Every structure is written in C-alpha cells, then in structure tokens.
Short mmCIF file of N, CA and C in Angstrom, two decimals:
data_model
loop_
_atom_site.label_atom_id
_atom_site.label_comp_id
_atom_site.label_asym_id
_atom_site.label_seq_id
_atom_site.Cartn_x
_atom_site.Cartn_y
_atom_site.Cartn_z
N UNK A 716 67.81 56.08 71.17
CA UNK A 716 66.74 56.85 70.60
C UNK A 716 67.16 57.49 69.27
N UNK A 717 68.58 58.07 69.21
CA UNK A 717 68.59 58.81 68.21
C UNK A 717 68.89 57.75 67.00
N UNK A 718 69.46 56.69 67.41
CA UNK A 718 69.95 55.79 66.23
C UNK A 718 68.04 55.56 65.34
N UNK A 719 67.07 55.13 66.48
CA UNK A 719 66.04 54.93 65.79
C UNK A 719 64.97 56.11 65.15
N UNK A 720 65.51 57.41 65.61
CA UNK A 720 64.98 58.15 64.53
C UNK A 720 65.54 58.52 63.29
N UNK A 721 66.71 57.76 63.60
CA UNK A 721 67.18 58.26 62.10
C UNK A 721 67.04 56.97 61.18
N UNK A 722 66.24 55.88 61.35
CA UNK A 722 64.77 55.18 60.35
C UNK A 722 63.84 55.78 60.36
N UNK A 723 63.21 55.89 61.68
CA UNK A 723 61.98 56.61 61.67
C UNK A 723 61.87 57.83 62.09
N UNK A 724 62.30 59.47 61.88
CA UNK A 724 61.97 60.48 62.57
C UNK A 724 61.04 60.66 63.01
N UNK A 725 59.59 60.60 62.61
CA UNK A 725 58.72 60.57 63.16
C UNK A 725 58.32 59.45 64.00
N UNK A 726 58.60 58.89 64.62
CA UNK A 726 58.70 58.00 65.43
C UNK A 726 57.95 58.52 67.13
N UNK A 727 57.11 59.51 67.34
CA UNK A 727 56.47 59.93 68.70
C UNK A 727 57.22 59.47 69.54
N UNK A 728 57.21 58.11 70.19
CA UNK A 728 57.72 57.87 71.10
C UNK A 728 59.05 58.04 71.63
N UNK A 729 59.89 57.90 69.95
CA UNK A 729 61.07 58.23 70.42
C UNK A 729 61.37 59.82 71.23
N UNK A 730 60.88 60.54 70.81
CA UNK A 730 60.77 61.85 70.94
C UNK A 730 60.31 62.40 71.99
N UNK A 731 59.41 61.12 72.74
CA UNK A 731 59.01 61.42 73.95
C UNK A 731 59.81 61.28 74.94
N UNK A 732 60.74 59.56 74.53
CA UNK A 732 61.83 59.49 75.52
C UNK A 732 63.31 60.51 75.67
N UNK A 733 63.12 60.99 74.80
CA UNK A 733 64.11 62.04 74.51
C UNK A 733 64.17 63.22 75.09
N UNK A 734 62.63 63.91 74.79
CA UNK A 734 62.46 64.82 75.79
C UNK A 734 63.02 64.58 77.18
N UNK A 735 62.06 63.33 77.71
CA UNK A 735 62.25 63.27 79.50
C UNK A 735 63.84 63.07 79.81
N UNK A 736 64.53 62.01 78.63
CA UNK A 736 65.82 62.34 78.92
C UNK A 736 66.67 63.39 78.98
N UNK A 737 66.54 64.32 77.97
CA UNK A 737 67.31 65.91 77.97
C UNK A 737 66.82 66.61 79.81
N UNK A 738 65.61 66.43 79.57
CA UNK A 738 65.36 67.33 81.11
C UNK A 738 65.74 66.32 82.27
N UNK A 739 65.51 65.05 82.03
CA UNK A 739 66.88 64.68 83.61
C UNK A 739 68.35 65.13 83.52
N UNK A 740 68.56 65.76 82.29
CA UNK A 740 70.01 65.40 82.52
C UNK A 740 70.49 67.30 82.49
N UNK A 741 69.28 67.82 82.78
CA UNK A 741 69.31 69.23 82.61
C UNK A 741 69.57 70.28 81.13
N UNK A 742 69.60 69.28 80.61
CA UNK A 742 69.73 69.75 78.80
C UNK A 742 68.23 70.25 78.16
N UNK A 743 67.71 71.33 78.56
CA UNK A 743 66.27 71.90 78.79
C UNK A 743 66.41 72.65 77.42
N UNK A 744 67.24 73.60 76.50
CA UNK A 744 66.41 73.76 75.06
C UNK A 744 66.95 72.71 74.27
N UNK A 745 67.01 70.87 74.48
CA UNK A 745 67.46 70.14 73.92
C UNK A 745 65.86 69.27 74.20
N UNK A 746 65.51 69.32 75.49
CA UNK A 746 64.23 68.78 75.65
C UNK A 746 63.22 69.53 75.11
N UNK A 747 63.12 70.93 75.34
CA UNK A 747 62.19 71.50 74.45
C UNK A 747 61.72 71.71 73.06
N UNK A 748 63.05 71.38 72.44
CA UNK A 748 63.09 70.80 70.78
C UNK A 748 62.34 69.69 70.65
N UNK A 749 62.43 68.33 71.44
CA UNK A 749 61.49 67.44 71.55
C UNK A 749 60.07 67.35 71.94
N UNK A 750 59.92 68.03 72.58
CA UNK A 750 58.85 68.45 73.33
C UNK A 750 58.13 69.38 71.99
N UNK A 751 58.92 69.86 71.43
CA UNK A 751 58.24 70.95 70.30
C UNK A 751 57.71 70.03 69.05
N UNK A 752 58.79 69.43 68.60
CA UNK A 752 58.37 67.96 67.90
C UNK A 752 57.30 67.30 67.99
N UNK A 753 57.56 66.45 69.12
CA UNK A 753 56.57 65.47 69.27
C UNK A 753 54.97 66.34 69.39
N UNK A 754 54.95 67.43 69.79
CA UNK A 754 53.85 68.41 69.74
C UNK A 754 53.32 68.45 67.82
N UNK A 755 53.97 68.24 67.33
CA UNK A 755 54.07 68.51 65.93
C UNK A 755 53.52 66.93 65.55
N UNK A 756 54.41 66.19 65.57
CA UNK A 756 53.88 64.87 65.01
C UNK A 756 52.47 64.27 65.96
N UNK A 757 52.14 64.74 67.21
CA UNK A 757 51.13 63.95 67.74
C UNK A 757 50.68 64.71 68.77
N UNK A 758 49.93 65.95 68.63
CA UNK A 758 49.59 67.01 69.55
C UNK A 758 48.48 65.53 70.79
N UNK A 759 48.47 64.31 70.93
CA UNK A 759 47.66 63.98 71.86
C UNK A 759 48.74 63.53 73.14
N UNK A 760 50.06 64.02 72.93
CA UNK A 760 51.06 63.30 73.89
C UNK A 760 50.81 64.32 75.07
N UNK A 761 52.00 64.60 76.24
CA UNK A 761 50.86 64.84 77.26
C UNK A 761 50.89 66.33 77.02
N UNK A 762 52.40 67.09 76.33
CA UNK A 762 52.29 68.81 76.53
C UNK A 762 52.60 69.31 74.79
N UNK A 763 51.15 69.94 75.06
CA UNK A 763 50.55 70.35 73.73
C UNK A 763 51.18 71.22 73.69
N UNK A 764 51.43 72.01 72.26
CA UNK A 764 52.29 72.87 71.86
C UNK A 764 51.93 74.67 72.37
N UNK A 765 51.05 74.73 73.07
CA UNK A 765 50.88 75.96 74.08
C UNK A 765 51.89 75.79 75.29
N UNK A 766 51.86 74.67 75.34
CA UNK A 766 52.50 74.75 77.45
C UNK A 766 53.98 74.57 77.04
N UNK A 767 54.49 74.09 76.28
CA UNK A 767 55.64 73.84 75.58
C UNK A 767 56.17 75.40 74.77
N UNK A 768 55.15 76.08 74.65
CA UNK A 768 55.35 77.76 74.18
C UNK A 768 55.97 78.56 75.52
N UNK A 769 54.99 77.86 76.23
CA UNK A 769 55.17 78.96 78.06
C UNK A 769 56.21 78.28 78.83
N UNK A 770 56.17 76.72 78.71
CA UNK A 770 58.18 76.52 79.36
C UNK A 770 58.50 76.99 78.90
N UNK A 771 59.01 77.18 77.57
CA UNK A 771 59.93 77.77 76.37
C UNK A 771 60.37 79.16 77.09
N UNK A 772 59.08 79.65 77.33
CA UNK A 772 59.32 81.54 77.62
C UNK A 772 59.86 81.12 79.27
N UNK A 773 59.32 80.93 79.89
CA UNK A 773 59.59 80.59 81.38
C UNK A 773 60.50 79.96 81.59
N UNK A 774 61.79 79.16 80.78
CA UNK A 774 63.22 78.54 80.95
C UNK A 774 63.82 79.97 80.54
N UNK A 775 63.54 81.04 79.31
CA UNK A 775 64.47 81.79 78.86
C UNK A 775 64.14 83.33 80.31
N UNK A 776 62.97 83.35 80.85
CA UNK A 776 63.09 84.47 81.94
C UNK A 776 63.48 83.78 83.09
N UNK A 777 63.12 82.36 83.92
CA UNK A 777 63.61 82.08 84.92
C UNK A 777 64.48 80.76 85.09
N UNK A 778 65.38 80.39 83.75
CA UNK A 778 66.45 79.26 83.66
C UNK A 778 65.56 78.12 84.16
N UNK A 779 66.55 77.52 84.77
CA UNK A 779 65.94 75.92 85.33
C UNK A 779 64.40 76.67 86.53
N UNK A 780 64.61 77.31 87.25
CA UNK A 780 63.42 76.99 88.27
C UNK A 780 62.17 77.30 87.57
N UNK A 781 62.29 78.28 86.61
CA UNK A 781 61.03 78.63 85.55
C UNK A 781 60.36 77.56 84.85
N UNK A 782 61.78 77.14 84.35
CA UNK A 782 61.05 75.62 83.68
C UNK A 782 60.39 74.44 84.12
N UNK A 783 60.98 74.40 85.49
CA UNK A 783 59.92 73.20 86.30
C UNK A 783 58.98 73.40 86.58
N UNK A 784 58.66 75.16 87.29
CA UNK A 784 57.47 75.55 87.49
C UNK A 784 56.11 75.41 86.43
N UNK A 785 56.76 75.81 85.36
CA UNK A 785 55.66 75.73 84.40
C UNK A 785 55.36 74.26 83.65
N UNK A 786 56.52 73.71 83.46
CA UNK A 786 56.30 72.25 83.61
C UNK A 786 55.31 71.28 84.04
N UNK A 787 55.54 71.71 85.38
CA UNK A 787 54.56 71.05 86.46
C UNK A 787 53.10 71.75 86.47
N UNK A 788 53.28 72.97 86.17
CA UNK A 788 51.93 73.36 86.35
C UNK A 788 51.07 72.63 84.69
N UNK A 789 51.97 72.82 83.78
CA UNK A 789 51.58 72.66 82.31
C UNK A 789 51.22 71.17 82.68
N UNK A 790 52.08 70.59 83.33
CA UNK A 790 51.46 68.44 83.11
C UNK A 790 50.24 68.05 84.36
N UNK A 791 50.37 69.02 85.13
CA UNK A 791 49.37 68.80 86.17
C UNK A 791 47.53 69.14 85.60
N UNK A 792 47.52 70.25 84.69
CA UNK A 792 46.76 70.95 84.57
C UNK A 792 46.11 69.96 83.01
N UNK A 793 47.03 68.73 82.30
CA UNK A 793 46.52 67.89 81.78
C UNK A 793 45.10 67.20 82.30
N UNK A 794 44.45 66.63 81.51
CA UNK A 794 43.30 66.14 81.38
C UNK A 794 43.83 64.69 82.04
N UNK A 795 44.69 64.15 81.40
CA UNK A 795 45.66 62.75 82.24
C UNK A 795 47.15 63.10 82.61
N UNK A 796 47.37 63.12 83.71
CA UNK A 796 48.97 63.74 83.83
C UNK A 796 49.50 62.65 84.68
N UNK A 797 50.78 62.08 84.48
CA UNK A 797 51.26 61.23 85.29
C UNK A 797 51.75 61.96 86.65
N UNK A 798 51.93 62.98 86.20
CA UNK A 798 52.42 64.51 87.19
C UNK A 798 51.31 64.47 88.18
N UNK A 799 49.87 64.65 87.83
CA UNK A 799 48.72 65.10 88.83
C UNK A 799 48.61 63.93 89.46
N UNK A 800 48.63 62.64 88.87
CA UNK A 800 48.53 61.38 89.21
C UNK A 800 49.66 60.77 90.01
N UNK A 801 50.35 61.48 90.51
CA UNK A 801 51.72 61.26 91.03
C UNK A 801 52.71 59.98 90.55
N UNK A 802 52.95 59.72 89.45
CA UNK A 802 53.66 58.59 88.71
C UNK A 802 54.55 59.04 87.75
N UNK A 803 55.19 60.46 87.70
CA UNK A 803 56.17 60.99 86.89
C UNK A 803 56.93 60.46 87.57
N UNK A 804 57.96 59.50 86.56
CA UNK A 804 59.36 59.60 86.66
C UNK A 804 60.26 60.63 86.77
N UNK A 805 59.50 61.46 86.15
CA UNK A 805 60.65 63.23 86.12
C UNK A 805 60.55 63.99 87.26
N UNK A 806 58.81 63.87 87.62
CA UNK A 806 58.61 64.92 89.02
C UNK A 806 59.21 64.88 90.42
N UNK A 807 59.79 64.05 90.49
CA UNK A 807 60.53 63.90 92.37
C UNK A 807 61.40 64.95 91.94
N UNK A 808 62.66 64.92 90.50
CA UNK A 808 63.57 65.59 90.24
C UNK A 808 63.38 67.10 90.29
N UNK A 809 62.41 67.22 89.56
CA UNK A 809 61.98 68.68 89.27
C UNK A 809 61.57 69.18 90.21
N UNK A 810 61.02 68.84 91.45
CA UNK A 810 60.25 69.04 92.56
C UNK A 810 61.73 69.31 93.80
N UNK A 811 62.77 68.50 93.86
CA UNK A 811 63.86 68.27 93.77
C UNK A 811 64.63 69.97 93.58
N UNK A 812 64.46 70.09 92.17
CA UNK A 812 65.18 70.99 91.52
C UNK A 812 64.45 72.24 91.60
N UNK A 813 63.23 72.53 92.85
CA UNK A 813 62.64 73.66 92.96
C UNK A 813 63.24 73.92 94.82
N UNK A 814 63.48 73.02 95.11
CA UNK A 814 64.21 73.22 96.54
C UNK A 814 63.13 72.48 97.38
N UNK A 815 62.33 71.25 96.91
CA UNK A 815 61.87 70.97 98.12
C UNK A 815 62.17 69.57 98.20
N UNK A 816 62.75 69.02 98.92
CA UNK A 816 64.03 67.75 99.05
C UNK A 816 63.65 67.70 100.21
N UNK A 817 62.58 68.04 100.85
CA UNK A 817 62.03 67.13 102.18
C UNK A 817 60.86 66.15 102.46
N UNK A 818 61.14 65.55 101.12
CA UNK A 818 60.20 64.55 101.21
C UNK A 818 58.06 64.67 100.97
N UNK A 819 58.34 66.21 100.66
CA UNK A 819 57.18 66.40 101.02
C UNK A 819 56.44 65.52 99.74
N UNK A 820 57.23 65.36 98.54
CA UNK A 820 56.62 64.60 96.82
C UNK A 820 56.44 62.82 97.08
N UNK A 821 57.23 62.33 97.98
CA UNK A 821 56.81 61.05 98.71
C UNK A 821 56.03 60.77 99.29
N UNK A 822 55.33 61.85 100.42
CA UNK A 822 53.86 61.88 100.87
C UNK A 822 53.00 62.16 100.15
N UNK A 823 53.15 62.80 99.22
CA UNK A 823 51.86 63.08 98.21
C UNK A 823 51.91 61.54 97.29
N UNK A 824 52.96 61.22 96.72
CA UNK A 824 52.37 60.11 96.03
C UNK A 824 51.70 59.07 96.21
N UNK A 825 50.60 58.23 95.56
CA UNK A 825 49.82 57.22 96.02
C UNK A 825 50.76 56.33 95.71
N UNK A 826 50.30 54.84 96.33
CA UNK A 826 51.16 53.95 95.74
C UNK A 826 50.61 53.18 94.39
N UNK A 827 51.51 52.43 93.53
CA UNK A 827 51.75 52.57 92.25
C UNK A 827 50.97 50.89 92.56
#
C-alpha cells in the first residue's frame, strides 16, 4: 500500500486498505490517520469524517475497547455497512476485542 501511495497519494483505496490494516494489527492512531484521509479525499467511503471525530475521542478516553465500540456503532449506523450486513472482515476481531469470543458474531452472520 504504502509503496503505491507514494505514485498516487490520493489513491482512496489505498487508504482504505490501510486503515483496516492498522486496526487488525492494533495500530489505532495509525488507522485513524487513514481513516481521517480517506474521509478527506472521498467523504462517500464508509466512515465519514464525524464518526472518525468520535473514534478519535473514544480511543483517547477508552483505548482499544472505546474504539471498537464506537467503531461498530459508527459502521453499523451507515446507510450500507458491511458491519450491519454482517460481512466485515474487521468485525469478528473487534467484537473479539470487546470480550465476546463466544461465538455469539457467527450466529448473527448471514451466509455470504
């Protein structure tokens, strides 16, 4: 990703994969820089530069569990969310990373 923004910075997509990568790998004001970005170059991606304001505040008062919370509430509360739609690649983790690891995000998802 980074080799190809540095042809294209503005490049959206890259920026998108970047984001989701920083937050699997728990690197959250590294994803939120992206997340702030890509808000900048293409406010139609999925978290507009409000909900990306309120993780922002909600990682710096409640670290990681703040940030998933609002996360999830911010991609669910989308108009199209892969989150509400149960097809986030990120959400088992984050869901995961709120303490619920009993399977309950496997019963909710439809199949793909």
């Amino acid at each position: 990703c980074r080799k190809g923004l540095e042809l294209d910075p503005d490049y959206a997509l890259l920026h998108f994969y970047l984001a989701v990568l920083y937050q699997l790998k728990g690197r959250y004001e590294e994803a939120l820089a992206e997340w702030e970005t890509l808000g900048r170059l293409d406010p139609a991606w999925m978290l507009p530069p409000d909900s990306v304001a309120a993780i922002r505040a909600a990682y710096a008062e409640g670290g990681e569990r703040g940030y998933w919370e609002t996360a999830l509430e911010s991609m669910r509360s989308q108009e199209w969310s892969p989150v509400r739609d149960g097809r986030s690649v990120h959400a088992p983790r984050s869901v995961r990373g709120l303490g619920s690891s009993d399977g309950s995000w496997d019963r909710r998802r439809p199949p793909l």
